[in-house]
C-alpha atoms as a printed R data frame, in Angstrom:
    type eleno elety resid chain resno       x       y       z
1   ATOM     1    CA   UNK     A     1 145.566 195.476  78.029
2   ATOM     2    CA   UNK     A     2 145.488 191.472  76.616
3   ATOM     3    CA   UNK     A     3 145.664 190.613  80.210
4   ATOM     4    CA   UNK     A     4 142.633 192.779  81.665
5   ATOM     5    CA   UNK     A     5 140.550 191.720  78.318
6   ATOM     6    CA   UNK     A     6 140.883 187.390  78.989
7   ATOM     7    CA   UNK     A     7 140.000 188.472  82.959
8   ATOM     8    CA   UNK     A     8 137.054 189.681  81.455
9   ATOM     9    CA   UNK     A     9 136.105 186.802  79.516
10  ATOM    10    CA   UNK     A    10 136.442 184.777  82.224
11  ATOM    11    CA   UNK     A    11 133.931 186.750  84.605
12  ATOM    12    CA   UNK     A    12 131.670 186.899  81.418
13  ATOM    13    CA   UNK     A    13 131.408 183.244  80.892
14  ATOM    14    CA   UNK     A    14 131.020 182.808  84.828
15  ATOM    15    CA   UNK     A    15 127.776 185.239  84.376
16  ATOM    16    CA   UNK     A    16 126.474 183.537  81.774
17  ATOM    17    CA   UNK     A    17 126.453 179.815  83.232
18  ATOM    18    CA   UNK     A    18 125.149 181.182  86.134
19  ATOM    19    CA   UNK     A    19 121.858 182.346  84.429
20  ATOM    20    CA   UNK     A    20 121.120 179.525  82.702
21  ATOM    21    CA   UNK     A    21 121.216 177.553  86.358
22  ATOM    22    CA   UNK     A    22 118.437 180.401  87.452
23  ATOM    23    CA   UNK     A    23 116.694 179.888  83.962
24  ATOM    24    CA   UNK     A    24 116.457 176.153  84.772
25  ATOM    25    CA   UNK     A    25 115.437 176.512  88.264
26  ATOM    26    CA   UNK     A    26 112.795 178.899  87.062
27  ATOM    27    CA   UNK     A    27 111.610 176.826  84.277
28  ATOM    28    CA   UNK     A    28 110.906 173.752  86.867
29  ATOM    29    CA   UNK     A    29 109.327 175.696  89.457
30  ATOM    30    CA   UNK     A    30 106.691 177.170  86.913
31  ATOM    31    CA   UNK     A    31 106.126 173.639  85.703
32  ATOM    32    CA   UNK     A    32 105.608 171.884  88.827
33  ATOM    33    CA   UNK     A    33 103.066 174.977  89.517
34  ATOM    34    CA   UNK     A    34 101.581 174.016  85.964
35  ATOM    35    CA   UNK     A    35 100.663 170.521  87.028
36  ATOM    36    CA   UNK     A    36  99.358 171.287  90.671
37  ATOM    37    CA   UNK     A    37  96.992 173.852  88.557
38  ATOM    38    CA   UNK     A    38  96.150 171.065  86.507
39  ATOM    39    CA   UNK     A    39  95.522 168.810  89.089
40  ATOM    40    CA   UNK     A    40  93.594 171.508  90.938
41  ATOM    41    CA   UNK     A    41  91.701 172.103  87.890
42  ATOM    42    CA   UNK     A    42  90.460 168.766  86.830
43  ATOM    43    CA   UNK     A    43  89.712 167.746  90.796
44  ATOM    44    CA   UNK     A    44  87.409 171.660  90.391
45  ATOM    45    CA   UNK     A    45  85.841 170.222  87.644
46  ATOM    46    CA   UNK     A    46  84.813 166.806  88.951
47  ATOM    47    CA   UNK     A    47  83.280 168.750  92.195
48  ATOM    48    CA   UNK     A    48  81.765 171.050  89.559
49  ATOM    49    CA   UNK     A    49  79.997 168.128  87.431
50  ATOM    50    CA   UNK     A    50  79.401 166.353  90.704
51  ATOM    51    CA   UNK     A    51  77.049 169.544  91.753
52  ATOM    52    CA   UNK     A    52  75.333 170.081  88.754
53  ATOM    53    CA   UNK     A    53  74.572 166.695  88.769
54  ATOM    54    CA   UNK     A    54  72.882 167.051  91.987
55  ATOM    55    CA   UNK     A    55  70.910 170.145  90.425
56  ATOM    56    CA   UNK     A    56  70.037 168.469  87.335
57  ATOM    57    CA   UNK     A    57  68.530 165.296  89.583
58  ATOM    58    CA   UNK     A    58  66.458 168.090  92.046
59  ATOM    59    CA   UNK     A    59  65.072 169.714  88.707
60  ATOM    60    CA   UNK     A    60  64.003 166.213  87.292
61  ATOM    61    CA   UNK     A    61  62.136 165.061  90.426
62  ATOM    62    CA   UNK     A    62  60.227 168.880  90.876
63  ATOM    63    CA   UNK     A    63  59.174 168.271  87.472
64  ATOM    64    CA   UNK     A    64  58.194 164.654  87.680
65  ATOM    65    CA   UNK     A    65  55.818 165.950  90.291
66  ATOM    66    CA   UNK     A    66  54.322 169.002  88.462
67  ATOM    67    CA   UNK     A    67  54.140 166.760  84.879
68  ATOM    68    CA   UNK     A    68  56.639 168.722  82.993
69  ATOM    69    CA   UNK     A    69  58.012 165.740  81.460
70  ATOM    70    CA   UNK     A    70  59.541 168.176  78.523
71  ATOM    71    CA   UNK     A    71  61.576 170.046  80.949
72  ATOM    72    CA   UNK     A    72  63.542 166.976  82.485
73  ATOM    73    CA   UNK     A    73  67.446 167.848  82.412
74  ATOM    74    CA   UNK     A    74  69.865 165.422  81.674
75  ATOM    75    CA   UNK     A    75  71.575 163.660  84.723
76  ATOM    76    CA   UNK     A    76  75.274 162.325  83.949
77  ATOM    77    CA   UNK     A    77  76.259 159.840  86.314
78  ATOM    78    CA   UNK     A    78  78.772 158.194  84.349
79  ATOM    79    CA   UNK     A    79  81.419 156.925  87.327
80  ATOM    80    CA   UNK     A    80  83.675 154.831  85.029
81  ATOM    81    CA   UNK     A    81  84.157 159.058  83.501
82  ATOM    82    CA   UNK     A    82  84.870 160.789  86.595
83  ATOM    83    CA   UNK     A    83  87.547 157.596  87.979
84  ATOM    84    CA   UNK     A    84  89.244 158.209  84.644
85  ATOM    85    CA   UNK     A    85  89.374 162.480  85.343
86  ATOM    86    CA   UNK     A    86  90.216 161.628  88.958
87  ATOM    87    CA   UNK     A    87  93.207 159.061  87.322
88  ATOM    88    CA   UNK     A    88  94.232 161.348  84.722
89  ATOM    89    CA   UNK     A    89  94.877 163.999  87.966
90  ATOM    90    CA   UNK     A    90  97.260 161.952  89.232
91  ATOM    91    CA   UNK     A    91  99.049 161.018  86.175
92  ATOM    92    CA   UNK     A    92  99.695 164.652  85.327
93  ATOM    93    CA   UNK     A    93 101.057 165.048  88.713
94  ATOM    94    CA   UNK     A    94 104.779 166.236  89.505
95  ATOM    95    CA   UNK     A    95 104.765 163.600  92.225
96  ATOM    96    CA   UNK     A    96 105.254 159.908  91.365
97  ATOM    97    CA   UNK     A    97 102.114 157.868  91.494
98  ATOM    98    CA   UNK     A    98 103.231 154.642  92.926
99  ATOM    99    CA   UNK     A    99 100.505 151.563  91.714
100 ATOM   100    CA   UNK     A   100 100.326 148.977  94.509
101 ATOM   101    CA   UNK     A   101 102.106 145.688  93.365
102 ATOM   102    CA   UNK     A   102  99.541 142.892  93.154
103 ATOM   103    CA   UNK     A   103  99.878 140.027  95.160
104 ATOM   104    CA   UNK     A   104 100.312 136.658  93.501
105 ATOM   105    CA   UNK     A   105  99.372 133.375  94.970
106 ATOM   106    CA   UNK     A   106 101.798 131.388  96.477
107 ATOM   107    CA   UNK     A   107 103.717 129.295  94.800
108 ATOM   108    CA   UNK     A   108 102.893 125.770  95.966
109 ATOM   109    CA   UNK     A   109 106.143 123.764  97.420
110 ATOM   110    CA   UNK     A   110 106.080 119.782  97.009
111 ATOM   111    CA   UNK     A   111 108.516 118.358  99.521
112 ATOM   112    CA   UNK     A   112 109.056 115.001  98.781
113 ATOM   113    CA   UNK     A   113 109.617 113.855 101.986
114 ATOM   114    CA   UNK     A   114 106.419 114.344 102.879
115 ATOM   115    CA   UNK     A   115 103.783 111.594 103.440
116 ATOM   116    CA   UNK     A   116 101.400 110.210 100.374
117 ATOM   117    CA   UNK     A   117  97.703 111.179 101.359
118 ATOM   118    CA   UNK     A   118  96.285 108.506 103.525
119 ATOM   119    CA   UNK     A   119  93.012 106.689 102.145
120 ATOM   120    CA   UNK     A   120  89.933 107.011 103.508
121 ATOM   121    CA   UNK     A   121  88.642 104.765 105.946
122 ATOM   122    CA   UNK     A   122  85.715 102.781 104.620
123 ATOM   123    CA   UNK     A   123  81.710 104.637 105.269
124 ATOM   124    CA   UNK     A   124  80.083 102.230 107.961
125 ATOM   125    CA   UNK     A   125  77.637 100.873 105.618
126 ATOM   126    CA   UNK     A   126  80.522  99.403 103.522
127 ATOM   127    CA   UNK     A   127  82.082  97.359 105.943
128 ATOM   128    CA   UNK     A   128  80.104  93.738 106.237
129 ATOM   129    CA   UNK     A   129  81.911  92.504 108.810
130 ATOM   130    CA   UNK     A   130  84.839  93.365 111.819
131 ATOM   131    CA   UNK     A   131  87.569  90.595 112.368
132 ATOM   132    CA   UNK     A   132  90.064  90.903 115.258
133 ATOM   133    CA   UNK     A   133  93.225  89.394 113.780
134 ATOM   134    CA   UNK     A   134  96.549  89.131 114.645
135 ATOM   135    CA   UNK     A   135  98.709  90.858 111.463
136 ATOM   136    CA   UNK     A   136 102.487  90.673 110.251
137 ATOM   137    CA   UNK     A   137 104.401  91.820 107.906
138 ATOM   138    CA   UNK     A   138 106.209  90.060 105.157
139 ATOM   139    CA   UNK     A   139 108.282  90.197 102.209
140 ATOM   140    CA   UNK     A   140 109.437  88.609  98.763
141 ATOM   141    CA   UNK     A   141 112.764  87.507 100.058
142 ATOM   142    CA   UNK     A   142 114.310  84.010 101.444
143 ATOM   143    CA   UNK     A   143 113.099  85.178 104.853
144 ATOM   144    CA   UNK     A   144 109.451  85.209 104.557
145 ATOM   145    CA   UNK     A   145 109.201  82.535 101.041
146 ATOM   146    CA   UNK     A   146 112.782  80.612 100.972
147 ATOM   147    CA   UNK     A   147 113.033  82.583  97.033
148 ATOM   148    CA   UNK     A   148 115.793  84.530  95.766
149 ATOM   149    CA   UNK     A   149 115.641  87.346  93.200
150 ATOM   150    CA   UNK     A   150 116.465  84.600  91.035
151 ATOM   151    CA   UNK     A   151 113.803  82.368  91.738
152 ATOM   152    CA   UNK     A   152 111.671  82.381  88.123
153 ATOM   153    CA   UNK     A   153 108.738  82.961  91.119
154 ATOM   154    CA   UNK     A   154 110.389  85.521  93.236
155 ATOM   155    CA   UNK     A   155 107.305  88.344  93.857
156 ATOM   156    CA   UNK     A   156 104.230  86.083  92.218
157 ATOM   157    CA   UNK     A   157 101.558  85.573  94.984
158 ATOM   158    CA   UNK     A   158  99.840  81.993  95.362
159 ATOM   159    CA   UNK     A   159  97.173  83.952  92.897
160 ATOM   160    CA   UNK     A   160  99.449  84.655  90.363
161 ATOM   161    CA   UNK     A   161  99.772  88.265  90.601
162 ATOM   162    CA   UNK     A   162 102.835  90.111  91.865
163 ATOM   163    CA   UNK     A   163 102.801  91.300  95.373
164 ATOM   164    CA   UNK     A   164 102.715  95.470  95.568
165 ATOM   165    CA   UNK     A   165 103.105  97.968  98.306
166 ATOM   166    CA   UNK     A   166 100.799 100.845  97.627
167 ATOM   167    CA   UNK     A   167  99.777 103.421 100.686
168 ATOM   168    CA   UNK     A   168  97.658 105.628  98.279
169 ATOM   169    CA   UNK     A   169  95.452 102.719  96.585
170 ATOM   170    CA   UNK     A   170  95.591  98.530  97.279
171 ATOM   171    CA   UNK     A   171  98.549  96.232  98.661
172 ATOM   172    CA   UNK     A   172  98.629  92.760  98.551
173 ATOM   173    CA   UNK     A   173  98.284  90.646 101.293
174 ATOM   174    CA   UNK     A   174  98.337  87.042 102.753
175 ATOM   175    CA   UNK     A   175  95.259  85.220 104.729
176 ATOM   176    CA   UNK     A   176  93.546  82.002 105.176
177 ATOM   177    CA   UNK     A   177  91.072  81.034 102.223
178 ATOM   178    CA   UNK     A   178  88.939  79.861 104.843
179 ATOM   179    CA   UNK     A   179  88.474  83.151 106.399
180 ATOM   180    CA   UNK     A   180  88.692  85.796 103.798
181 ATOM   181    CA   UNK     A   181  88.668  83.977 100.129
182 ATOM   182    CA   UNK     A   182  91.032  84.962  97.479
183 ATOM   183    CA   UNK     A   183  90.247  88.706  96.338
184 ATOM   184    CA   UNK     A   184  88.757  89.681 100.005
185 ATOM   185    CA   UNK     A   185  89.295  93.325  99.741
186 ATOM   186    CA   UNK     A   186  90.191  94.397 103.290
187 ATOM   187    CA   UNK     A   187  90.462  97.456 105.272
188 ATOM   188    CA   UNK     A   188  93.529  97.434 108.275
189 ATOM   189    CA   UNK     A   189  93.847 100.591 110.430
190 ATOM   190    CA   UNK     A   190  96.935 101.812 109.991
191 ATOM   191    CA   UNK     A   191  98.277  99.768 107.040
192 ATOM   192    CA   UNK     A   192  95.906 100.595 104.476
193 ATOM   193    CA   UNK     A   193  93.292  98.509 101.681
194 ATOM   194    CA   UNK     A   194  94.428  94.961 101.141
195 ATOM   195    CA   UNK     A   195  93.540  92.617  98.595
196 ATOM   196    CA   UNK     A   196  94.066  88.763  99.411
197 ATOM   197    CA   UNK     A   197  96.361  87.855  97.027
198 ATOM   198    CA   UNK     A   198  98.410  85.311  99.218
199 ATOM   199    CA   UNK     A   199  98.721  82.295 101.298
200 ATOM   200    CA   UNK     A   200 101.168  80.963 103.614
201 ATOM   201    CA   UNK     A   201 101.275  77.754 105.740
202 ATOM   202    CA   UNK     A   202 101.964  80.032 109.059
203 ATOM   203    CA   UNK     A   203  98.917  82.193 107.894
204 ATOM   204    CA   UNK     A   204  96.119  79.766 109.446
205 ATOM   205    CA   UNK     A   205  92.689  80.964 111.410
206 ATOM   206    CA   UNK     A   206  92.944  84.889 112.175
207 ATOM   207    CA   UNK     A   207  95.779  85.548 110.805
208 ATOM   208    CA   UNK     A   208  97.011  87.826 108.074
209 ATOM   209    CA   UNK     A   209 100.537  88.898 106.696
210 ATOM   210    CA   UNK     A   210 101.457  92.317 105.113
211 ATOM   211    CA   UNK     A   211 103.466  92.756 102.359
212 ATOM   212    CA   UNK     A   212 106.472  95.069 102.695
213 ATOM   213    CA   UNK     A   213 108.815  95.565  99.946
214 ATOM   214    CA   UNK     A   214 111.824  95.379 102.647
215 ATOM   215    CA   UNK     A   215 112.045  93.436 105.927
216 ATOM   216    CA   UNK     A   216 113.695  96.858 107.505
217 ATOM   217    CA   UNK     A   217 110.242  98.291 107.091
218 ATOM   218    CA   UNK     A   218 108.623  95.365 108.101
219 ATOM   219    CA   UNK     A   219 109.957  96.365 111.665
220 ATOM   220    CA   UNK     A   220 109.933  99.789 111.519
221 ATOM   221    CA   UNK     A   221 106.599 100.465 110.206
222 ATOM   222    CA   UNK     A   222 104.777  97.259 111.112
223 ATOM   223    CA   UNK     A   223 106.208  94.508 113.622
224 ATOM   224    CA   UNK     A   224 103.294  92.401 114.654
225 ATOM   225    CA   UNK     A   225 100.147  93.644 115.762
226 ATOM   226    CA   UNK     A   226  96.475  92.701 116.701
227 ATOM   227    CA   UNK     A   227  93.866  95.027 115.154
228 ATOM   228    CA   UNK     A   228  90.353  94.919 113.911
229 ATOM   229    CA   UNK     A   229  90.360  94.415 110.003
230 ATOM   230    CA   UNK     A   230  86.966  95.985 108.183
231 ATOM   231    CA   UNK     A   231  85.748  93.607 105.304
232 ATOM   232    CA   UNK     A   232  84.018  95.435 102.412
233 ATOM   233    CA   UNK     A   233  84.106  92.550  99.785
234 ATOM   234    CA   UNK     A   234  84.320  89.048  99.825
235 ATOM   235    CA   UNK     A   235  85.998  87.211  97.809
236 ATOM   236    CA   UNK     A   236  85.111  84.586  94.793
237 ATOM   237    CA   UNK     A   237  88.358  82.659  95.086
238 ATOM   238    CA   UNK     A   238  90.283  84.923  92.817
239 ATOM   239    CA   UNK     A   239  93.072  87.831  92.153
240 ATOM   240    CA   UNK     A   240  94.412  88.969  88.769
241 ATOM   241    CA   UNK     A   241  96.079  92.029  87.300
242 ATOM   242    CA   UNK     A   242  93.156  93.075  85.821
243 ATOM   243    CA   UNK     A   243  90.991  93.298  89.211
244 ATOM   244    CA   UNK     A   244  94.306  94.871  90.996
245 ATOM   245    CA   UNK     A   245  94.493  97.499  88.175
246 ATOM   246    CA   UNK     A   246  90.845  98.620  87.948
247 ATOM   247    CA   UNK     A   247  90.695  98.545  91.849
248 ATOM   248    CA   UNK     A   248  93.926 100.945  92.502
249 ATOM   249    CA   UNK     A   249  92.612 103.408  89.851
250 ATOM   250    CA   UNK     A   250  89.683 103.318  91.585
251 ATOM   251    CA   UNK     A   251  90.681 104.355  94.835
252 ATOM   252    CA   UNK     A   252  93.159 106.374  93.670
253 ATOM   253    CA   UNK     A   253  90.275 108.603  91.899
254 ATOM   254    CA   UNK     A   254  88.214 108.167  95.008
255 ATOM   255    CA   UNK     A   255  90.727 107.948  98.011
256 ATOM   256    CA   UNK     A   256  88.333 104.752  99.160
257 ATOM   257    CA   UNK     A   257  86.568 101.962  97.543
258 ATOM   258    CA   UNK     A   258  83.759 103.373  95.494
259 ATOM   259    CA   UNK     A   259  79.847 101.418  96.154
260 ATOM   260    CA   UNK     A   260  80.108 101.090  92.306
261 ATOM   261    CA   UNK     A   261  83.367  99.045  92.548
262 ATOM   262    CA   UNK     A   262  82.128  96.724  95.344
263 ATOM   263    CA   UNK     A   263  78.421  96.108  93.441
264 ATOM   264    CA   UNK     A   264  80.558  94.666  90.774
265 ATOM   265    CA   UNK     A   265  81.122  90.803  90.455
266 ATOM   266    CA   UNK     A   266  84.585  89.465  91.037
């Protein structure tokens, strides 16, 4: 008797748990059925403005035409309220509503190995005059000036300032005072603006030198060349700091030599 009474607990229990697994199943079908009438509902209801709407606009226009201005029915045509019905469809829905991700810009990548940007070349009504030269390129050291890094004059220029490499704004560079005076500002195809800054007693006639900071570049990225150099200023006989400063900010705002720059007096 103990034994057929615990057998019958047992099939009892099994009974039990299996009708609260149909319960549950039940419960979720008739709320999934819930939301599609929902849905259904509120999409029924949009068509259903959306018509009377269209009734409301006939009766306006038959009595715009007969002068019943008092019997002119209201005409909703609020979109911004029939998105946020339309929305609120989907929210309720038993499937997931999946928003589109938005795109962001891309993330811009500086590689440093990249090149500066170049300078622009000089407009045609800048230049005053073309000179075919012959160009070089030098540098600070014993093999282009006989000076050391020790040299109390190591770097300083026959105009006092001290020589610079710049590809984005103004390098320094070595002519003949005879030619192009002290503070030229010159143009060279493929080197960049120059400023004459320099002297040297090798540097006679058409001849310029480059500065470099490194005589490895001096070969690699120069060597010796004959181009045609593009003057934009002439010269007073002078090159200081000052004039070097005001002219790289200038170009480097500009990416050439601004007409306001040249109109001033060096």
């Amino acid at each position: 008797m103990k034994k057929h009474f615990l057998k019958f607990n047992e099939n009892h229990k099994f009974i039990i748990m299996c009708c609260f697994i149909f319960a549950g199943i039940l419960m979720s079908f008739n709320e999934a059925k819930a939301y599609i009438f929902e849905e259904e509902s509120t999409i029924m209801h949009v068509q259903e403005m959306n018509n009377n709407n269209k009734q409301d606009v006939a009766r306006n226009l038959k009595a715009e035409q007969t002068g019943e201005q008092n019997q002119l029915e209201p005409v909703y045509t609020d979109e911004a309220q029939l998105t946020t019905l339309v929305y609120m469809a989907f929210m309720w829905s038993p499937q997931p509503m999946v928003l589109p991700k938005p795109e962001l810009p891309a993330k811009r990548v500086i590689d440093p190995a990249d090149p500066a940007m170049p300078v622009l070349a000089p407009r045609s009504e800048q230049i005053l005059e073309t000179q075919k030269v012959t160009a070089t390129g030098y540098t600070a050291g014993v093999e282009s000036t006989g000076k050391t890094p020790k040299h109390p004059q190591y770097g300083i220029t026959y105009s006092g300032v001290k020589v610079r490499r710049d590809k984005e704004t103004v390098s320094t560079i070595a002519a003949d005072p005879k030619l192009f005076p002290m503070g030229s500002i010159l143009y060279i195809p493929g080197y960049g603006y120059g400023i004459v800054a320099d002297t040297g007693s090798a540097i006679k006639g058409n001849k310029i030198d480059l500065y470099f900071p490194t005589t490895k570049q001096v070969y690699k990225e120069w060597g010796k060349k004959d181009v045609e150099v593009q003057v934009i200023k002439q010269g007073a006989g002078k090159c200081t700091e000052q004039m070097l400063a005001e002219l790289s900010k200038a170009i480097d705002v500009y990416k050439t030599v601004p007409d306001s720059w040249l109109d001033k007096a060096i």
